[in-house]
Tab-separated table of C-alpha atoms in Angstrom:
chain	number	residue	atom	x	y	z
A	137	UNK	CA	-30.177	9.446	3.523
A	138	UNK	CA	-29.743	5.941	2.114
A	139	UNK	CA	-26.630	3.952	3.077
A	140	UNK	CA	-23.925	3.823	0.419
A	141	UNK	CA	-21.087	1.368	-0.162
A	142	UNK	CA	-18.486	0.567	-2.756
A	143	UNK	CA	-14.896	-0.156	-3.714
A	144	UNK	CA	-12.550	2.774	-4.328
A	145	UNK	CA	-9.157	1.985	-5.870
A	146	UNK	CA	-6.199	4.272	-5.197
A	147	UNK	CA	-3.742	4.342	-8.093
A	148	UNK	CA	-0.772	6.458	-9.069
A	149	UNK	CA	2.949	6.409	-9.671
A	150	UNK	CA	5.368	4.915	-7.122
A	151	UNK	CA	5.851	7.100	-4.034
A	152	UNK	CA	2.852	9.323	-4.803
A	153	UNK	CA	1.501	8.685	-1.294
A	154	UNK	CA	-1.139	6.005	-1.901
A	155	UNK	CA	-0.409	3.983	1.233
A	156	UNK	CA	-0.041	7.139	3.323
A	157	UNK	CA	-3.489	8.232	2.125
A	158	UNK	CA	-4.996	4.834	2.942
A	159	UNK	CA	-3.593	4.958	6.475
A	160	UNK	CA	-4.661	8.576	6.961
A	161	UNK	CA	-8.273	7.902	5.908
A	162	UNK	CA	-8.475	4.797	8.109
A	163	UNK	CA	-6.922	6.611	11.069
A	164	UNK	CA	-4.479	3.761	11.646
A	165	UNK	CA	-1.476	2.168	9.993
A	166	UNK	CA	-2.520	-0.705	7.766
A	167	UNK	CA	-0.143	-0.428	4.810
A	168	UNK	CA	3.600	-0.161	5.315
A	169	UNK	CA	5.085	3.169	4.252
A	170	UNK	CA	8.687	4.028	3.403
A	171	UNK	CA	10.460	6.713	1.405
A	172	UNK	CA	11.440	4.129	-1.213
A	173	UNK	CA	9.363	3.585	-4.364
A	174	UNK	CA	7.447	0.345	-4.987
A	175	UNK	CA	7.063	-0.390	-1.284
A	176	UNK	CA	3.558	-1.794	-1.906
A	177	UNK	CA	3.531	-5.050	-3.880
A	178	UNK	CA	-0.064	-6.227	-3.619
A	179	UNK	CA	-3.605	-4.932	-3.227
A	180	UNK	CA	-4.470	-3.926	0.322
A	181	UNK	CA	-8.115	-3.507	1.313
A	182	UNK	CA	-8.954	-1.020	4.058
A	183	UNK	CA	-12.566	-0.859	5.248
A	184	UNK	CA	-13.732	2.584	6.349
A	185	UNK	CA	-17.032	3.152	8.131
A	186	UNK	CA	-18.280	6.661	7.419
A	187	UNK	CA	-20.993	7.993	9.768
A	188	UNK	CA	-23.840	10.208	8.639
A	189	UNK	CA	-22.813	13.852	8.348
A	190	UNK	CA	-25.628	16.380	8.373
A	191	UNK	CA	-24.826	19.600	6.603
A	192	UNK	CA	-24.945	22.821	8.653
A	193	UNK	CA	-24.046	25.468	6.168
A	194	UNK	CA	-21.781	22.955	4.435
A	195	UNK	CA	-22.240	19.817	2.423
A	196	UNK	CA	-23.096	16.656	4.332
A	197	UNK	CA	-23.102	13.043	3.272
A	198	UNK	CA	-25.008	9.830	4.014
A	199	UNK	CA	-23.539	6.987	6.068
A	200	UNK	CA	-21.343	4.683	4.030
A	201	UNK	CA	-18.844	1.872	3.976
A	202	UNK	CA	-15.886	2.694	1.751
A	203	UNK	CA	-13.614	-0.198	0.801
A	204	UNK	CA	-10.337	1.494	-0.072
A	205	UNK	CA	-7.999	-0.519	-2.282
A	206	UNK	CA	-4.340	0.460	-2.084
A	207	UNK	CA	-2.277	-0.689	-5.069
A	208	UNK	CA	1.374	-0.938	-6.151
A	209	UNK	CA	2.771	2.076	-7.972
A	210	UNK	CA	1.959	2.201	-11.680
A	211	UNK	CA	5.132	1.487	-13.645
A	212	UNK	CA	6.267	-0.287	-16.798
A	213	UNK	CA	7.070	-3.865	-15.794
A	214	UNK	CA	10.521	-5.301	-16.386
A	215	UNK	CA	10.618	-8.418	-14.164
A	216	UNK	CA	8.057	-11.077	-13.310
A	217	UNK	CA	7.573	-9.352	-9.952
A	218	UNK	CA	6.838	-6.085	-11.765
A	219	UNK	CA	4.293	-7.853	-13.966
A	220	UNK	CA	2.650	-9.373	-10.898
A	221	UNK	CA	2.475	-5.955	-9.233
A	222	UNK	CA	0.889	-4.410	-12.322
A	223	UNK	CA	-1.599	-7.289	-12.457
A	224	UNK	CA	-2.596	-6.306	-8.916
A	225	UNK	CA	-3.291	-2.789	-10.214
A	226	UNK	CA	-5.390	-4.086	-13.121
A	227	UNK	CA	-7.328	-6.412	-10.784
A	228	UNK	CA	-8.082	-3.468	-8.492
A	229	UNK	CA	-9.447	-1.517	-11.448
A	230	UNK	CA	-11.750	-4.303	-12.635
A	231	UNK	CA	-14.131	-4.280	-9.660
A	232	UNK	CA	-14.438	-0.692	-8.438
A	233	UNK	CA	-17.060	1.995	-8.165
A	234	UNK	CA	-14.653	4.932	-8.228
A	235	UNK	CA	-10.928	5.593	-8.534
A	236	UNK	CA	-8.602	8.041	-6.806
A	237	UNK	CA	-5.768	9.017	-9.150
A	238	UNK	CA	-3.109	10.401	-6.844
A	239	UNK	CA	-0.406	12.760	-8.113
A	240	UNK	CA	2.671	13.979	-6.248
A	241	UNK	CA	2.679	17.761	-6.680
A	242	UNK	CA	6.390	17.972	-5.878
A	243	UNK	CA	7.051	16.525	-9.354
A	244	UNK	CA	7.323	19.907	-11.060
A	245	UNK	CA	6.073	20.375	-14.596
A	246	UNK	CA	8.578	21.018	-17.357
A	247	UNK	CA	8.589	24.610	-18.634
A	248	UNK	CA	6.771	25.024	-21.916
A	249	UNK	CA	8.636	26.083	-25.074
A	250	UNK	CA	7.007	29.531	-24.996
A	251	UNK	CA	8.039	30.027	-21.368
A	252	UNK	CA	11.598	29.037	-22.176
A	253	UNK	CA	11.692	31.392	-25.182
A	254	UNK	CA	10.509	34.268	-22.981
A	255	UNK	CA	13.351	33.462	-20.618
A	256	UNK	CA	15.881	33.651	-23.464
A	257	UNK	CA	16.019	29.935	-24.244
A	258	UNK	CA	14.795	29.256	-27.817
A	259	UNK	CA	14.266	25.526	-27.273
A	260	UNK	CA	13.205	23.486	-24.252
A	261	UNK	CA	14.160	19.862	-24.435
A	262	UNK	CA	12.782	17.693	-21.685
A	263	UNK	CA	15.610	15.363	-20.732
A	264	UNK	CA	16.907	13.265	-17.841
A	265	UNK	CA	14.735	12.802	-14.784
A	266	UNK	CA	12.136	15.280	-16.065
A	267	UNK	CA	11.674	13.214	-19.233
A	268	UNK	CA	11.424	10.010	-17.217
A	269	UNK	CA	8.872	11.644	-14.922
A	270	UNK	CA	6.765	12.781	-17.884
A	271	UNK	CA	6.880	9.283	-19.388
A	272	UNK	CA	5.738	7.755	-16.095
A	273	UNK	CA	2.902	10.280	-15.904
A	274	UNK	CA	1.776	9.389	-19.424
A	275	UNK	CA	1.847	5.671	-18.622
A	276	UNK	CA	-0.203	6.116	-15.427
A	277	UNK	CA	-2.682	8.380	-17.194
A	278	UNK	CA	-3.156	5.809	-19.968
A	279	UNK	CA	-4.719	3.479	-17.387
A	280	UNK	CA	-7.039	6.214	-16.144
A	281	UNK	CA	-8.246	7.071	-19.649
A	282	UNK	CA	-9.470	3.516	-20.171
A	283	UNK	CA	-11.737	3.567	-17.109
A	284	UNK	CA	-15.511	3.933	-17.346
A	285	UNK	CA	-16.045	4.986	-13.726
A	286	UNK	CA	-15.675	8.337	-11.938
A	287	UNK	CA	-12.042	9.268	-11.317
A	288	UNK	CA	-11.077	11.868	-8.717
A	289	UNK	CA	-7.744	13.611	-9.231
A	290	UNK	CA	-6.016	13.842	-5.843
A	291	UNK	CA	-3.098	16.274	-5.724
A	292	UNK	CA	-1.000	15.088	-2.786
A	293	UNK	CA	1.831	16.690	-0.760
A	294	UNK	CA	0.442	20.229	-1.088
A	295	UNK	CA	2.265	21.072	2.163
A	296	UNK	CA	5.537	20.837	0.215
A	297	UNK	CA	4.757	23.482	-2.454
A	298	UNK	CA	3.528	27.075	-2.557
A	299	UNK	CA	-0.175	27.610	-3.232
A	300	UNK	CA	0.520	29.502	-6.451
A	301	UNK	CA	2.270	26.399	-7.821
A	302	UNK	CA	-0.929	24.355	-7.564
A	303	UNK	CA	-2.932	26.259	-10.185
A	304	UNK	CA	-0.691	25.281	-13.144
A	305	UNK	CA	-0.787	21.659	-11.944
A	306	UNK	CA	-4.576	21.647	-11.709
A	307	UNK	CA	-4.827	23.207	-15.186
A	308	UNK	CA	-2.287	20.732	-16.602
A	309	UNK	CA	-3.996	17.584	-15.323
A	310	UNK	CA	-7.539	18.855	-15.947
A	311	UNK	CA	-6.606	19.376	-19.573
A	312	UNK	CA	-5.474	15.759	-19.947
A	313	UNK	CA	-8.630	14.020	-18.714
A	314	UNK	CA	-12.163	14.790	-17.565
A	315	UNK	CA	-11.988	14.072	-13.852
A	316	UNK	CA	-15.076	13.794	-11.649
A	317	UNK	CA	-13.392	16.189	-9.227
A	318	UNK	CA	-10.017	17.620	-8.225
A	319	UNK	CA	-9.046	17.611	-4.536
A	320	UNK	CA	-5.707	18.966	-3.216
A	321	UNK	CA	-4.582	17.191	-0.018
A	322	UNK	CA	-1.665	16.422	2.229
A	323	UNK	CA	-2.034	12.804	3.304
A	324	UNK	CA	0.919	13.114	5.671
A	325	UNK	CA	-0.557	16.126	7.470
A	326	UNK	CA	-4.168	14.948	6.976
A	327	UNK	CA	-5.190	18.145	5.197
A	328	UNK	CA	-8.186	18.089	2.849
A	329	UNK	CA	-9.264	14.569	3.830
A	330	UNK	CA	-12.763	15.549	4.999
A	331	UNK	CA	-13.509	17.140	1.628
A	332	UNK	CA	-12.041	14.139	-0.193
A	333	UNK	CA	-14.204	11.771	1.833
A	334	UNK	CA	-17.338	13.759	0.978
A	335	UNK	CA	-16.476	13.535	-2.718
A	336	UNK	CA	-15.892	9.783	-2.445
A	337	UNK	CA	-19.174	9.037	-0.663
A	338	UNK	CA	-21.105	11.125	-3.206
A	339	UNK	CA	-19.814	8.870	-5.983
A	340	UNK	CA	-20.784	5.562	-4.354
A	341	UNK	CA	-24.023	3.719	-5.160
A	342	UNK	CA	-26.630	2.858	-2.552
A	343	UNK	CA	-26.022	-0.571	-1.082
A	344	UNK	CA	-25.283	-2.753	1.921
A	345	UNK	CA	-22.005	-3.334	3.760
A	346	UNK	CA	-19.478	-5.645	2.130
A	347	UNK	CA	-17.713	-6.277	5.462
A	348	UNK	CA	-18.801	-6.326	9.131
A	349	UNK	CA	-18.886	-2.890	10.730
A	350	UNK	CA	-15.837	-3.508	12.951
A	351	UNK	CA	-13.618	-5.147	10.298
A	352	UNK	CA	-10.733	-2.980	9.083
A	353	UNK	CA	-9.161	-5.221	6.427
A	354	UNK	CA	-9.407	-8.594	4.766
A	355	UNK	CA	-5.661	-9.087	5.033
A	356	UNK	CA	-4.665	-12.002	7.330
A	357	UNK	CA	-2.329	-11.348	10.246
A	358	UNK	CA	0.357	-13.525	8.644
A	359	UNK	CA	0.463	-11.157	5.660
A	360	UNK	CA	0.551	-8.049	7.847
A	361	UNK	CA	3.420	-9.533	9.875
A	362	UNK	CA	5.412	-10.318	6.711
A	363	UNK	CA	4.865	-6.757	5.508
A	364	UNK	CA	6.095	-5.287	8.814
A	365	UNK	CA	9.287	-7.313	8.519
A	366	UNK	CA	9.752	-6.197	4.907
A	367	UNK	CA	9.193	-2.585	5.960
A	368	UNK	CA	12.140	-2.795	8.369
A	369	UNK	CA	14.319	-4.267	5.605
A	370	UNK	CA	13.378	-1.328	3.362
A	371	UNK	CA	14.167	1.186	6.097
A	372	UNK	CA	17.393	-0.358	7.402
A	373	UNK	CA	19.128	-1.496	4.208
A	374	UNK	CA	20.104	0.543	1.194
A	375	UNK	CA	20.347	0.519	-2.575
A	376	UNK	CA	19.262	-2.654	-4.383
A	377	UNK	CA	18.964	-5.019	-1.392
A	378	UNK	CA	15.398	-4.108	-0.309
A	379	UNK	CA	13.948	-4.610	-3.790
A	380	UNK	CA	15.570	-8.041	-4.091
A	381	UNK	CA	13.991	-9.297	-0.872
A	382	UNK	CA	10.753	-11.088	-0.093
A	383	UNK	CA	9.418	-12.293	3.257
A	384	UNK	CA	7.567	-15.567	3.770
A	385	UNK	CA	6.071	-16.578	7.125
A	386	UNK	CA	7.027	-20.223	7.677
A	387	UNK	CA	5.621	-20.646	11.193
A	388	UNK	CA	2.857	-18.732	12.939
A	389	UNK	CA	1.897	-20.329	16.252
A	390	UNK	CA	-0.790	-18.396	18.076
A	391	UNK	CA	-1.124	-18.857	21.841
A	392	UNK	CA	-3.864	-21.299	22.888
A	393	UNK	CA	-7.063	-19.729	24.171
A	394	UNK	CA	-8.114	-21.225	27.497
A	395	UNK	CA	-11.916	-21.383	27.867
A	396	UNK	CA	-13.539	-20.378	31.134
A	397	UNK	CA	-16.334	-22.218	32.939
A	398	UNK	CA	-18.879	-20.704	30.531
A	399	UNK	CA	-16.932	-21.938	27.511
A	400	UNK	CA	-15.745	-18.435	26.617
A	401	UNK	CA	-12.145	-17.280	26.574
A	402	UNK	CA	-10.756	-16.359	29.986
A	403	UNK	CA	-9.960	-12.734	30.673
A	404	UNK	CA	-6.323	-12.043	31.430
A	405	UNK	CA	-5.759	-11.152	35.083
A	406	UNK	CA	-4.290	-7.740	35.829
A	407	UNK	CA	-0.506	-7.905	35.865
A	408	UNK	CA	-0.391	-11.285	34.144
A	409	UNK	CA	2.002	-11.812	31.270
A	410	UNK	CA	0.648	-11.451	27.769
A	411	UNK	CA	0.397	-14.709	25.798
A	412	UNK	CA	3.237	-15.562	23.404
A	413	UNK	CA	3.033	-15.850	19.605
A	414	UNK	CA	5.866	-17.758	17.929
A	415	UNK	CA	6.773	-16.659	14.419
A	416	UNK	CA	9.460	-17.866	12.029
A	417	UNK	CA	10.034	-15.921	8.808
A	418	UNK	CA	12.306	-16.460	5.840
A	419	UNK	CA	13.834	-13.451	4.104
A	420	UNK	CA	14.626	-14.330	0.498
A	421	UNK	CA	17.250	-12.464	-1.508
A	422	UNK	CA	18.850	-13.071	-4.899
A	423	UNK	CA	22.600	-13.170	-4.234
A	424	UNK	CA	25.060	-14.317	-1.591
A	425	UNK	CA	26.345	-10.754	-1.242
A	426	UNK	CA	22.851	-9.540	-0.407
A	427	UNK	CA	22.537	-12.281	2.202
A	428	UNK	CA	25.732	-11.058	3.850
A	429	UNK	CA	24.345	-7.496	3.995
A	430	UNK	CA	21.034	-8.671	5.462
A	431	UNK	CA	22.794	-10.669	8.165
A	432	UNK	CA	25.422	-8.029	8.887
A	433	UNK	CA	28.599	-8.295	10.912
A	434	UNK	CA	28.056	-10.964	13.561
A	435	UNK	CA	24.338	-10.899	12.768
A	436	UNK	CA	23.924	-7.209	13.670
A	437	UNK	CA	21.665	-6.242	10.741
A	438	UNK	CA	19.379	-9.248	11.098
A	439	UNK	CA	19.097	-8.539	14.815
A	440	UNK	CA	18.206	-4.883	14.142
A	441	UNK	CA	15.552	-5.896	11.598
A	442	UNK	CA	14.091	-8.459	14.014
A	443	UNK	CA	14.058	-6.105	17.010
A	444	UNK	CA	12.351	-3.284	15.098
A	445	UNK	CA	9.826	-5.638	13.495
A	446	UNK	CA	8.995	-7.453	16.719
A	447	UNK	CA	7.912	-4.237	18.436
A	448	UNK	CA	5.426	-3.423	15.676
A	449	UNK	CA	4.213	-7.026	15.467
A	450	UNK	CA	3.527	-7.077	19.203
A	451	UNK	CA	1.465	-3.906	18.839
A	452	UNK	CA	-0.436	-5.468	15.930
A	453	UNK	CA	-1.169	-8.811	17.627
A	454	UNK	CA	-1.530	-7.645	21.223
A	455	UNK	CA	0.754	-10.450	22.426
A	456	UNK	CA	4.389	-11.022	23.188
A	457	UNK	CA	6.241	-12.252	20.107
A	458	UNK	CA	9.143	-14.660	19.704
A	459	UNK	CA	10.468	-13.898	16.217
A	460	UNK	CA	13.010	-15.974	14.319
A	461	UNK	CA	14.415	-14.672	11.032
A	462	UNK	CA	16.335	-16.665	8.448
A	463	UNK	CA	17.967	-15.410	5.250
A	464	UNK	CA	17.814	-17.615	2.158
A	465	UNK	CA	19.167	-17.123	-1.367
A	466	UNK	CA	16.792	-17.733	-4.279
A	467	UNK	CA	18.691	-16.602	-7.348
A	468	UNK	CA	16.857	-14.173	-9.640
A	469	UNK	CA	13.550	-14.882	-7.906
A	470	UNK	CA	12.007	-11.657	-9.230
A	471	UNK	CA	12.166	-13.153	-12.718
A	472	UNK	CA	10.726	-16.517	-11.640
A	473	UNK	CA	7.005	-16.682	-12.319
A	474	UNK	CA	6.558	-19.732	-10.087
A	475	UNK	CA	8.298	-18.175	-7.081
A	476	UNK	CA	6.516	-14.827	-7.490
A	477	UNK	CA	3.142	-16.624	-7.634
A	478	UNK	CA	3.995	-18.479	-4.413
A	479	UNK	CA	4.425	-15.120	-2.645
A	480	UNK	CA	0.717	-14.309	-3.147
A	481	UNK	CA	-0.856	-14.378	0.315
A	482	UNK	CA	-4.139	-15.638	-1.101
A	483	UNK	CA	-2.355	-18.663	-2.531
A	484	UNK	CA	-0.474	-19.204	0.725
A	485	UNK	CA	-3.744	-19.197	2.687
A	486	UNK	CA	-5.313	-21.706	0.307
A	487	UNK	CA	-2.318	-24.014	0.729
A	488	UNK	CA	-2.435	-23.702	4.522
A	489	UNK	CA	-6.155	-24.473	4.553
A	490	UNK	CA	-5.606	-27.506	2.321
A	491	UNK	CA	-2.811	-28.769	4.576
A	492	UNK	CA	-4.938	-28.342	7.698
A	493	UNK	CA	-7.846	-30.171	6.052
A	494	UNK	CA	-5.551	-33.071	5.126
A	495	UNK	CA	-4.213	-33.270	8.689
A	496	UNK	CA	-7.747	-33.403	10.072
């Protein structure tokens, strides 16, 4: 069977499980995941090599390279940061071969008027959180309806509901749009992923690899490190503070590689210490009060964030890490177009490359 390749964007409302699905399909943690909505702020590319699967009484699929594109949660933008996040979603939808529209099945449907009447309630007004949920669904679906590519409806978190609750959900969503397929899954428990992968590969065109076989992402290590630090802020602080923070890597000093006699990098001797990477990161917040929370009493919160982040960064880089964190106040940065644009890792890389070229 001919090799297939293509870009597959994952879109959906905040907290639907997009990043969890990306990590589950890749078999490793690439995108940060928390219980808080709008954790993802930019597009994240994960490259998945899919081997040939020959069918033995079940459907098989050809070998393929699937470039999965995780995106921020679809929401109506209010700040400049929100608008930037939604631009990331639109950019992901411009160059794609297929789309996974992921829905959280724990968001129950509102009872219809006829159901309510049967239960003794003559009217059924959808109010409060249910109304907000329905409005968010409509907004997300409006993006899907404008697409001219195959869209697979992915019903996530099926482990959290009874099987009989899935049928009304499938009927509800299938009646709103003509999907290429409907696949119930649990990204957290990795249920239904093999079937989903078969559906994805079947939708991709024949083509060559976009990335080398052993490459997992196009995200630079600096970006991944900043995201790991931000993840710890999201997990360790509460309320508004996490959403008002941004992390910028100001120093990233990799250990020098000592060449051997053959000009290649020396192998580390057994028992020798791992090389040391020095990293300095600035955590930006919007108010002095938020800075105080991030630092904590006698620096306790900042130390906890740094300790938790350093462990994950060391696992990512395969080195020891010396991590310095600083907290800076940039008032109302989420509404500043210039500051939000500076947070784009692609722009940061271009500026670093330009600086290095000037120094040379």
